[in-house]
Short mmCIF file of N, CA and C in Angstrom, two decimals:
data_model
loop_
_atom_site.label_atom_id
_atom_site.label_comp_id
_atom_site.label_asym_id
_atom_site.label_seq_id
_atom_site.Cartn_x
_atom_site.Cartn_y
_atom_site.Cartn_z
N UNK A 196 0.86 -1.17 0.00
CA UNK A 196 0.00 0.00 0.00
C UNK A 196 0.90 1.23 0.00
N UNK A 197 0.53 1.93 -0.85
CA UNK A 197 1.04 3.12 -1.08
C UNK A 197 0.95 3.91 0.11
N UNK A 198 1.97 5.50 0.28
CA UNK A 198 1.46 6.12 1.37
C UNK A 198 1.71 7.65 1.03
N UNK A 199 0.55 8.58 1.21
CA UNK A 199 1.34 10.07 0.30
C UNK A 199 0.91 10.77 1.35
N UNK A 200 0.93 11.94 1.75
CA UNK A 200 1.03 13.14 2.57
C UNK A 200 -0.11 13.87 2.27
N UNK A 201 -0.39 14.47 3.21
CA UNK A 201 -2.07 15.14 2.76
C UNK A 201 -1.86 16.03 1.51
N UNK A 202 -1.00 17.02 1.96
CA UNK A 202 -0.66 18.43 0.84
C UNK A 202 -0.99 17.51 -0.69
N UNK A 203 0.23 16.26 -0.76
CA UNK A 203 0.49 15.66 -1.77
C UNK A 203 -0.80 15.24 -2.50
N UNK A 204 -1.74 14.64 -1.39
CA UNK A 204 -2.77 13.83 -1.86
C UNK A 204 -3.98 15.46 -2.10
N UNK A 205 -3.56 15.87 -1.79
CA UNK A 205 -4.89 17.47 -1.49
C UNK A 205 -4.83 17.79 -3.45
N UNK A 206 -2.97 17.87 -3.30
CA UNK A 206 -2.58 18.50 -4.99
C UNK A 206 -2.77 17.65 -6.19
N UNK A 207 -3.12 16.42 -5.77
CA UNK A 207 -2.66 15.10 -6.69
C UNK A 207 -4.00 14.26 -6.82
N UNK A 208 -5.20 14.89 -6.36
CA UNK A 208 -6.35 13.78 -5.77
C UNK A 208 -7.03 13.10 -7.21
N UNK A 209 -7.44 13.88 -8.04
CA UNK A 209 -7.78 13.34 -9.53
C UNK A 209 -6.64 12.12 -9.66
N UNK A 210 -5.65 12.31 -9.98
CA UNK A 210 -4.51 10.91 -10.10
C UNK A 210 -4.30 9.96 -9.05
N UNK A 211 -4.33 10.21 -7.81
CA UNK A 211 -4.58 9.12 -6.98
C UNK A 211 -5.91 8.48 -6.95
N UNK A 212 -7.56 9.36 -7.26
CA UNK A 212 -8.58 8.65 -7.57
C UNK A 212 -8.24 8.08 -9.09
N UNK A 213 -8.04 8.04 -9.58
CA UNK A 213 -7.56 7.51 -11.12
C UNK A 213 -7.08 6.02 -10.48
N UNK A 214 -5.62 5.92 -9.89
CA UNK A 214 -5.24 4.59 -8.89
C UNK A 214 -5.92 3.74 -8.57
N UNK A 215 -6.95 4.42 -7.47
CA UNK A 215 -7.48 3.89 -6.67
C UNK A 215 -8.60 2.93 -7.39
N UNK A 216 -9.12 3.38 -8.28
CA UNK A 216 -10.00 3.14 -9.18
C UNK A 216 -9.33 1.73 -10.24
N UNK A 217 -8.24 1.82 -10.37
CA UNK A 217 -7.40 0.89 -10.90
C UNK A 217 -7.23 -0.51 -10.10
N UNK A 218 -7.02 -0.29 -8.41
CA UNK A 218 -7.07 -1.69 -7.90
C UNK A 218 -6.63 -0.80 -6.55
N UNK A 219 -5.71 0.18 -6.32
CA UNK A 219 -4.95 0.59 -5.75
C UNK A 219 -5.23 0.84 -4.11
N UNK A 220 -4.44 0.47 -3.11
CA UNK A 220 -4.75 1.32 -1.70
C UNK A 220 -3.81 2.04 -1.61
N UNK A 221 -4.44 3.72 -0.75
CA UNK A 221 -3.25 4.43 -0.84
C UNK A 221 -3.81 5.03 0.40
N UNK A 222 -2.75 5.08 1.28
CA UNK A 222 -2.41 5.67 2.86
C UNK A 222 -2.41 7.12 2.38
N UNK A 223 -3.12 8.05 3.32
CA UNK A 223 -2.96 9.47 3.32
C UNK A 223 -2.47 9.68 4.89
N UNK A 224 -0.97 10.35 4.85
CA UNK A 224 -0.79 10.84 6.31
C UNK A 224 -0.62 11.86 6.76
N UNK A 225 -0.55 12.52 7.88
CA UNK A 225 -0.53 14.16 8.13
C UNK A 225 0.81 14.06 8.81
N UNK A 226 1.97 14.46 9.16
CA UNK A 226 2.96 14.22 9.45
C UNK A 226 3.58 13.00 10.06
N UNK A 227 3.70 12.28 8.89
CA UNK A 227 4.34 11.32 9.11
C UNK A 227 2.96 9.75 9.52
N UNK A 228 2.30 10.47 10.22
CA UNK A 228 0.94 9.76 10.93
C UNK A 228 -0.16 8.81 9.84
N UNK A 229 -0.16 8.03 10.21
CA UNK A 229 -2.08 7.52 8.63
C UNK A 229 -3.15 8.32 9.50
N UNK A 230 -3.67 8.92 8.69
CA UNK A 230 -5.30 9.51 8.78
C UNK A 230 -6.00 9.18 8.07
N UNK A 231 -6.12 8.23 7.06
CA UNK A 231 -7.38 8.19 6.27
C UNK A 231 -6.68 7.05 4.88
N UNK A 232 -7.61 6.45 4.53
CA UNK A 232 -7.26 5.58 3.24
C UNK A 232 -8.34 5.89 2.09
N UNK A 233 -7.46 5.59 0.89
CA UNK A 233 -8.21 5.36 -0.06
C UNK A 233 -8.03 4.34 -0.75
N UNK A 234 -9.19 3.39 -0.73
CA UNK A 234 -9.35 2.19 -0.99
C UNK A 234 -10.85 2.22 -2.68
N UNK A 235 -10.96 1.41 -3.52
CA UNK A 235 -11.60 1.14 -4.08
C UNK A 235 -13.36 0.95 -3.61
N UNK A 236 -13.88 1.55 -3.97
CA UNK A 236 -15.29 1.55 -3.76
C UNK A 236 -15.99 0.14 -3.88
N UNK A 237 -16.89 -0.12 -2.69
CA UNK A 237 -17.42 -1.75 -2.74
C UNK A 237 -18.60 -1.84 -4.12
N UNK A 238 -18.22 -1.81 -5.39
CA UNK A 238 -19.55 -2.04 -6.04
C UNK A 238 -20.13 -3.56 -6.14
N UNK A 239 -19.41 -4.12 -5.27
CA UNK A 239 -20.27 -5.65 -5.63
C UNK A 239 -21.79 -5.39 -4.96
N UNK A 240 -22.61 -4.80 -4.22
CA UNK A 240 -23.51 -4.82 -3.56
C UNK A 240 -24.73 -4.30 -4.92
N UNK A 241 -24.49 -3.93 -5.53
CA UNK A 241 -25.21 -3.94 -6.92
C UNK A 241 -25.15 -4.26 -8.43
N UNK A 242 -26.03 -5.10 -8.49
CA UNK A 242 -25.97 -6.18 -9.89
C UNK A 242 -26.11 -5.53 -11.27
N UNK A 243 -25.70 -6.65 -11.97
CA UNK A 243 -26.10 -6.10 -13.21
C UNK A 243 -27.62 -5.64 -13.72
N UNK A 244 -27.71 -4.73 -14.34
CA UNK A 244 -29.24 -4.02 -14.62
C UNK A 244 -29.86 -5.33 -14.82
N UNK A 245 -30.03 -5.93 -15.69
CA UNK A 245 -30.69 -7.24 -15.95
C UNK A 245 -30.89 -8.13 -14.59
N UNK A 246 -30.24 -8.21 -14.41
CA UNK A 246 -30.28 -8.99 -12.87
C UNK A 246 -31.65 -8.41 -11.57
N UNK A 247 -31.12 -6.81 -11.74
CA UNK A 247 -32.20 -6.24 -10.91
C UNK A 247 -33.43 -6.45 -11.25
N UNK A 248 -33.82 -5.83 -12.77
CA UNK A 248 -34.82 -5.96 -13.31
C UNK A 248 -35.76 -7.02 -13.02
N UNK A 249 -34.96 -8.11 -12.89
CA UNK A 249 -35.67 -9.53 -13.44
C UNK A 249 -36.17 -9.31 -11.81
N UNK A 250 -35.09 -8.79 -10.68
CA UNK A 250 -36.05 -9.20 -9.09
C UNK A 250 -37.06 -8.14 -9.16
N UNK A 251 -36.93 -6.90 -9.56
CA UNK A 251 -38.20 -6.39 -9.66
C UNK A 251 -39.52 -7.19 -10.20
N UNK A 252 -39.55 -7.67 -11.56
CA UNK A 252 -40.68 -8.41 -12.11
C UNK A 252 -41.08 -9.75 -11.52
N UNK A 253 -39.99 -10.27 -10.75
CA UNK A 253 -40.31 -11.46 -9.96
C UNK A 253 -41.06 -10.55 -8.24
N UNK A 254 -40.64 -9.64 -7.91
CA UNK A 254 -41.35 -9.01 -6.67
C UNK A 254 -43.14 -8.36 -7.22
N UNK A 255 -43.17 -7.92 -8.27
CA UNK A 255 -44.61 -7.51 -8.82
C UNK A 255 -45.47 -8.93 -9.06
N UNK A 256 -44.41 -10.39 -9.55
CA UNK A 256 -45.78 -11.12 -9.96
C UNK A 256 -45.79 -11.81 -8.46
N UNK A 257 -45.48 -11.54 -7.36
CA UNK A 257 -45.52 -12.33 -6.38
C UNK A 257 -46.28 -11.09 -5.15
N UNK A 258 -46.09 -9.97 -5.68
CA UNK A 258 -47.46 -9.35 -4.73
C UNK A 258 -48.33 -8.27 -5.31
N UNK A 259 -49.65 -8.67 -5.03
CA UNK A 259 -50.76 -7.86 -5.59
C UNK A 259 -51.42 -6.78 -5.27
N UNK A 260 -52.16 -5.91 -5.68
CA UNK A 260 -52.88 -4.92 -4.98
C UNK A 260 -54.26 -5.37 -4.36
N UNK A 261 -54.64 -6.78 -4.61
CA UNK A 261 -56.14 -6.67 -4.22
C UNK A 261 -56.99 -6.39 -5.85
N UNK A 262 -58.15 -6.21 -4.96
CA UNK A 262 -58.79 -5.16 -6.29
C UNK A 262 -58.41 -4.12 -7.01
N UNK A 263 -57.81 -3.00 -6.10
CA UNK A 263 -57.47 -2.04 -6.36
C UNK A 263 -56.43 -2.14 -7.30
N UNK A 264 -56.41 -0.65 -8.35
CA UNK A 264 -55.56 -0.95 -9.32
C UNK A 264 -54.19 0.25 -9.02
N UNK A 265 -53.33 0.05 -9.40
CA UNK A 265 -52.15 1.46 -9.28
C UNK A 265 -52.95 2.42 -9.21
N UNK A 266 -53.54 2.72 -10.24
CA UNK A 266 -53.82 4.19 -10.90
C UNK A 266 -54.73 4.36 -9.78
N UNK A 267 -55.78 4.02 -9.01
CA UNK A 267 -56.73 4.23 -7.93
C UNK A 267 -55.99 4.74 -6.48
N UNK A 268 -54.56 3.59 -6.34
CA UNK A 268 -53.69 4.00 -5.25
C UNK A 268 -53.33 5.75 -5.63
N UNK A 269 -52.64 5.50 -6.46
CA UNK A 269 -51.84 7.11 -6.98
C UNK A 269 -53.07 8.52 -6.59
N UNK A 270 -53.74 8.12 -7.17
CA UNK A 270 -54.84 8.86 -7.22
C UNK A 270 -55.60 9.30 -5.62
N UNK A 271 -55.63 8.06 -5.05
CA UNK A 271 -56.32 8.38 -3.46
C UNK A 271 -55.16 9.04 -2.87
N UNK A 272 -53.67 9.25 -3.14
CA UNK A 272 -52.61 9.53 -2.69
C UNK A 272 -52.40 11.20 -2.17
N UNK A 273 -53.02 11.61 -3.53
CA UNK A 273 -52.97 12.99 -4.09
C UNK A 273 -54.55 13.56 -3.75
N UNK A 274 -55.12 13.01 -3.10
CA UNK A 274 -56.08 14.52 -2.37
C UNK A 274 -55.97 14.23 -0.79
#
């Protein structure tokens, strides 16, 4: 893991997010000290569009409104 200096990382932050974004961890320290990391963002917690989609249309055919239709909900919503 990399390690850069605040000033450094303050002047340099576009190219170290560029890094980081690449795979990279990089230590930010204030004299000499770690204060803070920059690590890669967790995107595994959201799927591919297709993927979502499909749990949306599997959550609509598995619960109903009753009688009632959308457009009646929306509608009683708004007065």
């Amino acid at each position: 893991m990399k390690s850069v200096g605040a000033y450094e990382a303050k002047t340099h932050l576009p190219e170290l997010l560029e890094r980081v974004a690449g795979g990279e961890r990089i230590t930010i320290t204030k004299h000499g000290v770690p204060v803070a990391k920059l690590v890669p963002a967790d995107v595994s917690r959201s799927g591919p569009a297709a993927d979502i989609i499909e749990q949306v249309r599997e959550f609509r055919a598995n619960h109903r409104l009753g009688r009632q239709s959308l457009r009646s909900l929306i509608e009683e919503g708004r007065s």
